[in-house]
Amino acid sequence: MRVLTSRVFSSPLRLSWRCSRSFHASPAYRDTIDLAYDLHDNNGQATGAPILILHGLFGSKKNNRSISKALARDLARPIYAIDLRNHGESAHTKTHNYTALAADTEAFLKKHNLKDATLIGHSMGAKTVMTMALRNPDCCADIIAVDNAPVDAALASDFPKYVEGMRKVEEAKVTSPKEADAILEPYAKSLPVRQFLLTNLIRSPSEPLKFRIPVRTLTHALDDMADFPFTDPEKNRFNKRALFVRGTRSHYVSDDVIPIIGKFFPRFELADIEAGHWVISENPEEFKRGEYYLC
């Protein structure tokens, strides 16, 4: 894993990891929801500053179970793996944008009295922690944004296909994961991706399988997930440490956006990990090598 530390770049560079575009301040978001979570504290031995880890679109806290347990053990810091709204065991609501996601997570920090937290987010979770840091820099000690950048950028074309496939699965009223996989295959060719999406399937007594997540709501939210709510780094800037991690086979953090990252997060570091978009699950050992950043 190659690493360089830098401030604001005048030209795009290719960098790597080692152990911190803006809008006007957004108004307070009042309709927050209580977030489901799992606490990993190494049987009570992890007593340091807390770490929150936020999943990506269509994910849940279960995706981060293994890495959370490992970080709690290695760093002696409690890890709160969160289900964001409309995901996992958290409540469903029609509003799904980064302002709402950030406000929910800020409310979680306050409710649990979590101070000096590190915020780790992947993809949708990455933009959520960036939004939190720029909205309210005092809410955390530092952030780690995994495979996303503080820019408006279209989601990979695969994501609309995924939601179309999931809607087809629900319409077919399937009764087994095998049936669901067969319907989803034309929309998600990769078996690991299908397995990831199908972790959202749940069974109710005497009823067809259905997705735990509100597929229609998230379909309508895809444009919001591509956006970023800040556009002026002169007005909103996070002057604490920020680590940006990108997959070498992913397009979400291109060299072109590095100067923009530097304007919003002037103390940022950038890490490259051999992986696609699902960096943590694809290469957890390489991701863990950045533990010293969290010490």
Coordinates of C-alpha atoms in Angstrom, one line a residue:
M1 CA 0.0 0.0 0.0
R2 CA 1.7 3.2 -1.2
V3 CA 1.2 6.5 0.7
L4 CA 1.6 10.2 0.3
T5 CA 0.4 12.9 2.5
S6 CA -0.6 16.2 0.9
R7 CA -2.4 19.5 1.2
V8 CA -4.3 21.0 -1.8
F9 CA -3.0 19.8 -5.1
S10 CA -2.6 22.0 -8.1
S11 CA -2.6 19.1 -10.5
P12 CA -4.0 15.5 -10.3
L13 CA -1.6 13.0 -8.6
R14 CA -1.9 9.3 -7.9
L15 CA -1.4 8.6 -4.2
S16 CA -1.8 6.0 -1.5
W17 CA -2.6 5.4 2.2
R18 CA -1.1 5.7 5.7
C19 CA -2.0 5.5 10.0
S20 CA -8.3 14.1 7.6
R21 CA -16.9 21.3 -3.0
S22 CA -19.1 22.7 -0.3
F23 CA -22.5 24.4 0.0
H24 CA -23.8 26.9 2.4
A25 CA -24.4 25.5 5.8
S26 CA -27.4 23.3 5.6
P27 CA -30.4 24.0 7.8
A28 CA -31.0 21.8 10.7
Y29 CA -32.8 18.6 9.7
R30 CA -35.4 17.8 12.4
D31 CA -37.0 14.6 11.2
T32 CA -34.2 12.3 12.4
I33 CA -34.8 8.6 13.0
D34 CA -33.3 6.3 15.6
L35 CA -30.6 4.2 14.0
A36 CA -30.1 0.4 14.6
Y37 CA -26.6 -0.6 15.4
D38 CA -24.2 -3.3 16.6
L39 CA -21.6 -2.5 19.2
H40 CA -18.3 -4.3 18.9
D41 CA -16.1 -3.7 22.0
N42 CA -14.0 -6.9 22.3
N43 CA -16.0 -8.1 25.3
G44 CA -15.8 -4.8 27.1
Q45 CA -12.0 -4.4 26.6
A46 CA -12.3 -1.7 23.9
T47 CA -12.6 1.5 25.9
G48 CA -10.9 4.1 23.7
A49 CA -12.4 6.8 21.6
P50 CA -15.4 5.4 19.6
I51 CA -15.4 4.6 15.9
L52 CA -18.6 4.7 13.8
I53 CA -18.7 2.7 10.6
L54 CA -21.3 3.4 7.9
H55 CA -22.2 1.1 5.1
G56 CA -23.0 1.9 1.5
L57 CA -26.1 1.8 -0.6
F58 CA -28.1 -1.5 -0.3
G59 CA -25.8 -2.5 2.6
S60 CA -26.2 -2.9 6.3
K61 CA -24.2 -3.1 9.6
K62 CA -23.8 -6.8 8.9
N63 CA -21.5 -6.0 6.0
N64 CA -19.0 -4.5 8.5
R65 CA -19.2 -7.2 11.2
S66 CA -15.8 -8.8 10.6
I67 CA -13.8 -5.6 10.1
S68 CA -15.6 -4.1 13.2
K69 CA -14.6 -7.0 15.4
A70 CA -11.0 -6.8 14.1
L71 CA -10.6 -3.1 14.7
A72 CA -12.2 -3.3 18.2
R73 CA -9.7 -6.0 19.1
D74 CA -6.6 -4.4 17.5
L75 CA -7.2 -0.8 18.5
A76 CA -9.0 -1.2 21.8
R77 CA -11.6 1.2 20.5
P78 CA -15.4 0.4 20.5
I79 CA -16.9 0.1 17.0
Y80 CA -20.5 1.1 16.4
A81 CA -21.6 -0.4 13.1
I82 CA -24.8 1.5 12.1
D83 CA -27.7 0.8 9.8
L84 CA -28.5 4.0 8.0
R85 CA -32.1 5.0 7.3
N86 CA -34.0 2.7 4.9
H87 CA -31.4 0.0 5.4
G88 CA -31.0 -3.0 7.7
E89 CA -33.0 -2.8 10.8
S90 CA -33.4 1.0 10.8
A91 CA -36.7 2.7 10.0
H92 CA -38.0 3.5 6.5
T93 CA -38.8 7.0 5.4
K94 CA -39.5 8.7 2.1
T95 CA -36.7 11.1 2.5
H96 CA -33.3 9.8 1.6
N97 CA -30.5 12.3 1.0
Y98 CA -27.2 13.2 2.5
T99 CA -28.5 15.9 4.7
A100 CA -31.0 13.5 6.3
L101 CA -28.4 10.7 6.6
A102 CA -25.9 13.1 8.2
A103 CA -28.5 14.4 10.7
D104 CA -29.5 10.9 11.7
T105 CA -25.9 10.0 12.5
E106 CA -25.3 13.3 14.3
A107 CA -28.3 12.5 16.5
F108 CA -26.9 9.0 17.1
L109 CA -23.6 10.6 18.4
K110 CA -25.5 12.8 20.7
K111 CA -27.9 10.1 22.0
H112 CA -25.0 7.8 22.9
N113 CA -22.8 10.7 24.1
L114 CA -20.0 9.7 21.8
K115 CA -17.1 12.2 21.9
D116 CA -14.0 12.4 19.7
A117 CA -15.3 9.8 17.3
T118 CA -13.7 8.6 14.1
L119 CA -16.3 8.3 11.3
I120 CA -15.7 5.6 8.7
G121 CA -18.0 5.4 5.7
H122 CA -18.1 3.5 2.5
S123 CA -19.7 4.8 -0.7
M124 CA -23.0 6.3 0.5
G125 CA -21.6 6.2 4.0
A126 CA -18.5 8.0 2.8
K127 CA -20.5 10.9 1.5
T128 CA -22.5 10.9 4.7
V129 CA -19.4 11.3 6.9
M130 CA -18.0 14.0 4.6
T131 CA -21.4 15.8 4.9
M132 CA -21.2 15.5 8.7
A133 CA -17.6 16.8 8.8
L134 CA -18.4 19.9 6.6
R135 CA -21.8 20.6 8.3
N136 CA -20.4 20.3 11.9
P137 CA -16.6 19.8 12.2
D138 CA -17.0 19.5 16.0
C139 CA -19.0 16.3 15.6
C140 CA -16.0 14.1 15.2
A141 CA -12.2 13.9 15.6
D142 CA -11.5 12.7 12.0
I143 CA -13.0 10.8 9.1
I144 CA -12.2 7.9 6.7
A145 CA -14.0 8.1 3.4
V146 CA -13.9 4.9 1.5
D147 CA -14.3 5.0 -2.3
N148 CA -16.2 8.2 -2.8
A149 CA -15.4 11.9 -3.2
P150 CA -17.0 15.3 -2.3
V151 CA -18.4 15.9 -5.8
D152 CA -21.6 15.5 -7.8
A153 CA -21.0 12.4 -9.8
A154 CA -23.3 9.9 -11.5
L155 CA -23.5 6.5 -9.8
A156 CA -22.2 3.6 -11.7
S157 CA -24.7 2.5 -14.4
D158 CA -25.0 -0.8 -12.6
F159 CA -26.9 0.7 -9.7
P160 CA -30.1 1.4 -11.7
K161 CA -29.9 -2.1 -13.0
Y162 CA -29.7 -3.5 -9.5
V163 CA -32.8 -1.7 -8.3
E164 CA -34.6 -2.8 -11.5
G165 CA -33.6 -6.4 -10.8
M166 CA -34.7 -6.2 -7.2
R167 CA -38.1 -4.9 -8.2
K168 CA -38.5 -7.8 -10.6
V169 CA -37.7 -10.2 -7.8
E170 CA -40.4 -8.6 -5.6
E171 CA -42.9 -8.6 -8.5
A172 CA -42.3 -12.3 -9.1
K173 CA -43.2 -13.2 -5.4
V174 CA -40.4 -15.7 -5.2
T175 CA -40.3 -18.2 -2.4
S176 CA -36.6 -19.2 -2.4
P177 CA -33.2 -17.4 -2.7
K178 CA -32.4 -19.6 -5.7
E179 CA -35.5 -18.2 -7.6
A180 CA -34.5 -14.7 -6.6
D181 CA -30.9 -15.2 -7.8
A182 CA -32.1 -16.4 -11.2
I183 CA -34.3 -13.4 -11.7
L184 CA -31.6 -11.0 -10.6
E185 CA -28.8 -12.5 -12.7
P186 CA -29.5 -10.5 -15.9
Y187 CA -29.3 -7.3 -13.9
A188 CA -26.2 -8.2 -11.8
K189 CA -23.8 -10.5 -13.6
S190 CA -21.4 -10.8 -10.7
L191 CA -22.2 -13.5 -8.2
P192 CA -20.7 -11.7 -5.3
V193 CA -22.8 -8.6 -6.1
R194 CA -25.9 -10.7 -6.3
Q195 CA -25.1 -12.3 -3.0
F196 CA -24.6 -8.9 -1.5
L197 CA -28.0 -7.6 -2.8
L198 CA -29.8 -10.8 -1.7
T199 CA -28.7 -10.4 1.9
N200 CA -31.6 -7.9 2.0
L201 CA -34.1 -10.7 1.4
I202 CA -36.3 -11.6 4.3
R203 CA -39.0 -14.2 4.8
S204 CA -42.4 -13.7 6.4
P205 CA -44.6 -16.6 7.5
S206 CA -46.8 -17.8 4.6
E207 CA -45.6 -14.9 2.4
P208 CA -43.2 -14.6 -0.6
L209 CA -39.7 -13.4 0.1
K210 CA -39.3 -9.6 0.0
F211 CA -36.5 -7.1 0.4
R212 CA -36.0 -5.6 3.8
I213 CA -35.0 -2.3 2.2
P214 CA -37.7 -0.1 0.5
V215 CA -36.6 -0.7 -3.1
R216 CA -39.0 2.0 -4.6
T217 CA -37.8 4.7 -2.1
L218 CA -34.1 4.0 -2.9
T219 CA -34.9 3.9 -6.6
H220 CA -36.2 7.4 -6.4
A221 CA -33.2 8.4 -4.3
L222 CA -30.5 7.4 -6.8
D223 CA -30.1 11.0 -8.1
D224 CA -29.7 12.3 -4.5
M225 CA -27.1 9.6 -3.9
A226 CA -25.0 10.9 -6.8
D227 CA -25.2 14.5 -5.6
F228 CA -23.1 16.1 -2.8
P229 CA -24.7 18.9 -0.8
F230 CA -21.6 21.2 -0.6
T231 CA -20.3 23.3 -3.5
D232 CA -18.1 26.1 -1.9
P233 CA -15.0 25.1 0.0
E234 CA -14.5 28.7 1.0
K235 CA -17.6 28.4 3.2
N236 CA -17.3 24.9 4.5
R237 CA -14.0 23.2 5.2
F238 CA -12.9 20.4 7.5
N239 CA -9.5 21.2 9.0
K240 CA -9.0 18.0 10.9
R241 CA -7.5 14.8 9.6
A242 CA -9.3 13.0 6.8
L243 CA -8.2 9.8 5.1
F244 CA -9.6 9.0 1.6
V245 CA -9.3 5.4 0.5
R246 CA -10.0 4.3 -3.0
G247 CA -10.1 1.0 -4.9
T248 CA -7.6 0.8 -7.7
R249 CA -10.2 -0.9 -10.0
S250 CA -12.9 1.6 -9.1
H251 CA -13.8 4.9 -10.8
Y252 CA -15.4 6.7 -7.9
V253 CA -12.3 8.7 -6.8
S254 CA -10.5 9.7 -10.0
D255 CA -7.2 11.7 -10.1
D256 CA -9.3 14.7 -11.4
V257 CA -11.1 15.1 -8.1
I258 CA -8.0 15.1 -5.9
P259 CA -7.7 18.9 -5.9
I260 CA -11.4 19.2 -4.9
I261 CA -10.8 16.8 -2.0
G262 CA -7.8 19.0 -0.9
K263 CA -9.9 22.2 -0.9
F264 CA -12.6 20.7 1.4
F265 CA -10.2 18.6 3.5
P266 CA -6.8 20.4 3.5
R267 CA -5.2 17.8 5.9
F268 CA -6.3 14.8 3.8
E269 CA -4.3 11.7 3.0
L270 CA -5.1 9.4 0.1
A271 CA -4.7 5.6 0.0
D272 CA -4.9 3.2 -2.9
I273 CA -6.0 -0.4 -2.2
E274 CA -6.1 -3.2 -4.7
A275 CA -9.8 -3.6 -5.0
G276 CA -13.0 -2.6 -6.8
H277 CA -15.7 -0.4 -5.3
W278 CA -16.4 -2.7 -2.3
V279 CA -12.9 -2.0 -0.9
I280 CA -13.3 -3.3 2.7
S281 CA -15.0 -6.6 1.8
E282 CA -12.8 -7.2 -1.2
N283 CA -9.4 -6.6 0.6
P284 CA -9.9 -6.4 4.4
E285 CA -6.3 -7.2 5.2
E286 CA -5.0 -4.3 3.1
F287 CA -7.6 -2.0 4.6
K288 CA -6.5 -3.0 8.1
R289 CA -3.0 -1.9 7.4
G290 CA -4.2 1.6 7.8
E291 CA -4.9 0.9 11.5
Y292 CA -2.1 3.2 12.6
Y293 CA -4.1 6.1 11.3
L294 CA -6.7 5.3 14.0
C295 CA -4.2 5.0 16.8

